[in-house]
Each structure stands twice: as structure tokens, then as C-alpha cells.
Coordinates of C-alpha atoms in Angstrom, one line a residue:
M18 CA -29.0 -5.1 -24.5
K19 CA -27.8 -1.9 -22.8
I20 CA -25.1 -2.3 -20.1
I21 CA -24.2 0.6 -17.7
V22 CA -20.6 0.4 -16.1
G23 CA -20.0 2.5 -12.8
T24 CA -16.8 3.8 -13.7
K25 CA -15.0 6.3 -16.1
N26 CA -12.0 3.8 -16.2
H27 CA -11.6 2.7 -19.6
T28 CA -10.1 -0.6 -18.9
K29 CA -13.3 -1.6 -16.9
V30 CA -15.8 -0.4 -19.4
A31 CA -13.6 -2.4 -22.2
S32 CA -13.9 -5.5 -19.6
A33 CA -17.6 -5.1 -19.6
T34 CA -17.8 -4.8 -23.4
K35 CA -15.6 -7.9 -24.0
I36 CA -17.2 -10.1 -21.3
F37 CA -20.8 -9.4 -22.1
Q38 CA -20.3 -9.9 -25.7
D39 CA -18.1 -13.3 -25.2
V40 CA -20.5 -14.8 -22.6
L41 CA -24.0 -13.6 -23.7
S42 CA -23.3 -12.9 -27.5
P43 CA -26.3 -10.3 -27.7
N44 CA -27.3 -9.3 -31.0
R45 CA -27.0 -5.7 -30.1
L46 CA -24.9 -4.5 -27.2
T47 CA -24.5 -0.9 -26.0
V48 CA -22.0 -0.1 -23.2
E49 CA -21.9 3.1 -21.5
S50 CA -20.0 4.3 -18.5
C51 CA -21.7 6.2 -15.5
D52 CA -19.6 8.0 -13.1
A53 CA -20.4 6.1 -9.9
Q54 CA -18.4 6.1 -6.6
S55 CA -17.2 3.1 -4.8
L56 CA -17.6 5.0 -1.4
V57 CA -14.6 2.8 -0.3
P58 CA -10.9 3.6 0.5
N59 CA -8.5 3.9 -2.7
A60 CA -7.1 0.5 -1.7
P61 CA -10.0 -1.3 -0.3
H62 CA -9.6 -4.2 2.2
D63 CA -11.6 -7.6 2.3
E64 CA -15.4 -6.9 2.2
E65 CA -14.8 -3.1 1.3
T66 CA -13.9 -4.5 -2.2
Y67 CA -17.3 -6.2 -2.6
N68 CA -19.0 -3.2 -1.2
G69 CA -17.2 -0.9 -3.7
A70 CA -18.4 -2.9 -6.4
M71 CA -22.1 -3.2 -5.2
N72 CA -22.0 0.7 -4.5
R73 CA -21.0 1.3 -8.2
A74 CA -23.9 -0.9 -9.3
K75 CA -26.5 0.6 -7.3
E76 CA -25.6 4.1 -8.0
C77 CA -25.7 3.3 -12.0
M78 CA -29.0 1.9 -11.3
N79 CA -30.2 5.1 -9.6
K80 CA -28.7 7.5 -12.3
C81 CA -29.1 5.8 -15.6
S82 CA -31.2 3.6 -17.7
G83 CA -30.1 0.2 -19.0
N84 CA -30.6 -3.5 -18.7
Y85 CA -27.8 -4.4 -16.6
Y86 CA -25.8 -2.2 -14.1
V87 CA -22.2 -3.1 -13.4
G88 CA -19.7 -2.4 -10.4
I89 CA -16.2 -3.7 -10.5
E90 CA -13.7 -3.0 -7.7
S91 CA -10.3 -4.3 -7.1
G92 CA -9.0 -4.4 -3.4
L93 CA -6.6 -6.3 -1.1
V94 CA -7.6 -9.5 1.0
E95 CA -5.6 -11.4 3.6
R96 CA -5.6 -15.3 3.3
Y97 CA -3.4 -17.5 5.1
G98 CA -1.2 -14.8 6.2
N99 CA -0.5 -13.3 2.9
L100 CA -1.9 -10.4 1.1
F101 CA -3.6 -10.8 -2.3
E102 CA -5.2 -8.4 -4.8
E103 CA -8.4 -9.5 -6.4
S104 CA -11.6 -7.9 -8.1
W105 CA -15.2 -8.4 -7.4
A106 CA -18.1 -7.7 -9.8
V107 CA -21.7 -6.9 -9.1
V108 CA -24.2 -7.1 -12.0
L109 CA -27.8 -5.9 -11.2
S110 CA -30.5 -6.3 -13.6
D111 CA -33.6 -3.8 -14.5
N112 CA -35.7 -6.7 -13.1
G113 CA -34.1 -6.7 -9.7
D114 CA -31.8 -9.8 -10.0
S115 CA -28.2 -9.4 -8.6
Y116 CA -25.2 -11.6 -10.1
I117 CA -22.0 -11.5 -8.0
G118 CA -18.5 -12.8 -9.0
Y119 CA -14.9 -12.3 -8.0
S120 CA -11.4 -13.1 -9.3
S121 CA -8.4 -15.3 -8.2
G122 CA -5.9 -13.1 -6.6
L123 CA -2.4 -12.2 -7.1
L124 CA 0.1 -12.3 -4.2
I125 CA 1.2 -8.8 -3.2
P126 CA 5.0 -8.6 -3.5
H127 CA 6.5 -9.0 -0.1
V128 CA 8.6 -5.8 -0.6
I129 CA 5.3 -4.0 -0.5
T130 CA 3.6 -6.1 2.3
K131 CA 6.4 -5.5 4.3
R132 CA 6.2 -1.6 4.2
M133 CA 2.6 -1.8 4.6
R134 CA 3.0 -3.7 7.9
Q135 CA 5.2 -0.9 8.9
G136 CA 2.2 1.6 8.5
E137 CA 2.6 2.8 4.9
K138 CA -0.5 2.8 2.8
H139 CA -0.5 0.7 -0.3
D140 CA -1.3 3.7 -2.9
T141 CA 1.5 5.6 -1.3
I142 CA 4.1 2.6 -1.8
M143 CA 2.8 2.1 -5.4
E144 CA 3.4 5.9 -6.1
Y145 CA 6.9 5.5 -4.8
Y146 CA 7.6 2.6 -7.3
D147 CA 5.8 4.7 -10.2
R148 CA 8.5 7.3 -9.6
L149 CA 11.2 4.7 -9.1
F150 CA 10.4 3.3 -12.4
E151 CA 9.4 6.4 -14.1
L152 CA 5.7 4.9 -14.9
P153 CA 3.4 7.5 -16.3
E154 CA 0.8 9.1 -13.7
D155 CA -2.1 7.3 -15.6
N156 CA -0.8 3.9 -15.0
R157 CA -3.4 2.3 -12.4
D158 CA -2.7 -1.4 -13.7
T159 CA -1.3 -2.6 -10.4
W160 CA -0.8 -6.5 -11.6
S161 CA 1.2 -4.8 -14.2
R162 CA 3.3 -3.1 -11.7
Y163 CA 3.7 -6.1 -9.7
T164 CA 5.0 -8.1 -12.3
G165 CA 7.2 -5.7 -14.3
G166 CA 4.4 -5.9 -17.2
N167 CA 4.2 -9.5 -17.4
I168 CA 0.6 -9.7 -16.6
S169 CA -2.3 -7.1 -16.3
R170 CA -5.1 -6.6 -13.8
Q171 CA -7.3 -6.8 -17.0
L172 CA -7.3 -10.6 -16.3
S173 CA -8.7 -10.1 -12.9
L174 CA -11.6 -7.7 -14.1
D175 CA -12.4 -10.0 -16.7
E176 CA -12.6 -13.1 -14.6
A177 CA -14.7 -11.4 -11.9
L178 CA -17.1 -10.2 -14.3
R179 CA -17.1 -13.4 -16.3
N180 CA -17.9 -15.3 -13.0
A181 CA -20.9 -12.9 -12.4
I182 CA -22.4 -13.0 -15.9
I183 CA -22.0 -16.6 -16.6
Q184 CA -25.0 -16.9 -14.2
L185 CA -27.1 -15.4 -16.9
M186 CA -25.8 -17.8 -19.6
P187 CA -29.0 -19.5 -21.2
S188 CA -28.8 -23.1 -20.8
D189 CA -31.1 -26.0 -19.5
R190 CA -28.1 -27.2 -17.7
N191 CA -27.1 -24.0 -16.2
L192 CA -27.9 -24.5 -12.4
Y193 CA -28.1 -20.9 -11.7
I194 CA -31.2 -20.5 -13.9
S195 CA -32.5 -24.0 -14.4
P196 CA -35.6 -25.1 -12.3
S197 CA -34.6 -27.2 -9.4

């Protein structure tokens, strides 16, 4: 089984490797990255997050050869007056099927949302805190940054991808693939 992941982000590639192995347990698994663009803003909102994941998966399918093409995107969503960060995963198969999943969301800290409501962009605010806390430039794990290192965005990426891939899990009781 060959998986193409639409990113150069090592965290997302590691997530795809882990989740495909855990859920489907293929005898042979190859996971490769493909430089695919999300075509959405750096901090996508609402449906832009899903669109970014779909764009990445489609670009992979057009550029590379594999069995499954994966797009994963994290973004912001407003629910009940609160802003959360969540991840979306889109998996396209070489036979044309698509599988979609998303993660639970982590509440964006109020200190950040307050500044966003005053017109500042999310990524600009995060850069400020990166400098304040002297974080390395390559630290793109927003969940870790929000929580002082207590949880990682990896949880969100894994959950979104697992929720998409579970639809492929062979079982006569899996309603995603069982005859009706």
C-alpha cells in the first residue's frame, strides 16, 4: 500500500504513517510526502480548513502515483461564540473514493482571541508569543504553544486522519463499507 501525503511537514507524514499502520495494518506500507499546496490562508477559518485538506489531497493525486492521497489541514472554527483549532483530513483513493474526517477542537486561549477581535492575525500573534517564550522558528505546533507544552497538535492530526481512515476498515459490521 502506497500513501502519498500532501505536505513536506514531517509531523503530518508521521501521523499518516502511524494511523494507516494502526488502523489498516497493511503487510507493506510506503508513505511518501508530496509538496502540495492548500491554497488557503495560513490560519484558515471554517470551511477553508476542509478545502485546504481537499486541495492537498487532489494535488497529490495529480502529481504522484499511489493507492491513497492524503490532505491534512489545521484551522480555526467558531462554535457557540468561542474560537477553536481543529484538523481536517481528506483521503482520496486511486479508485475515486473519498474519506473525510475531522478532529475535536482545542479552545483558542482568550488572550489570543481578544487580540484577533481587535484585528490582529492569528499567525502574527503566535509569532509574538514565540519571541516572548523564545521558541525555535520551526515550532509550528500551535496546541503545544497554547498549552505550554502539555499537549501536542499531533493529537488533532491523528484524530482527523483516524476518523477518515476508519471508514476503510474491513469488517462486515462497518456500516461505511457494509452492504445496506
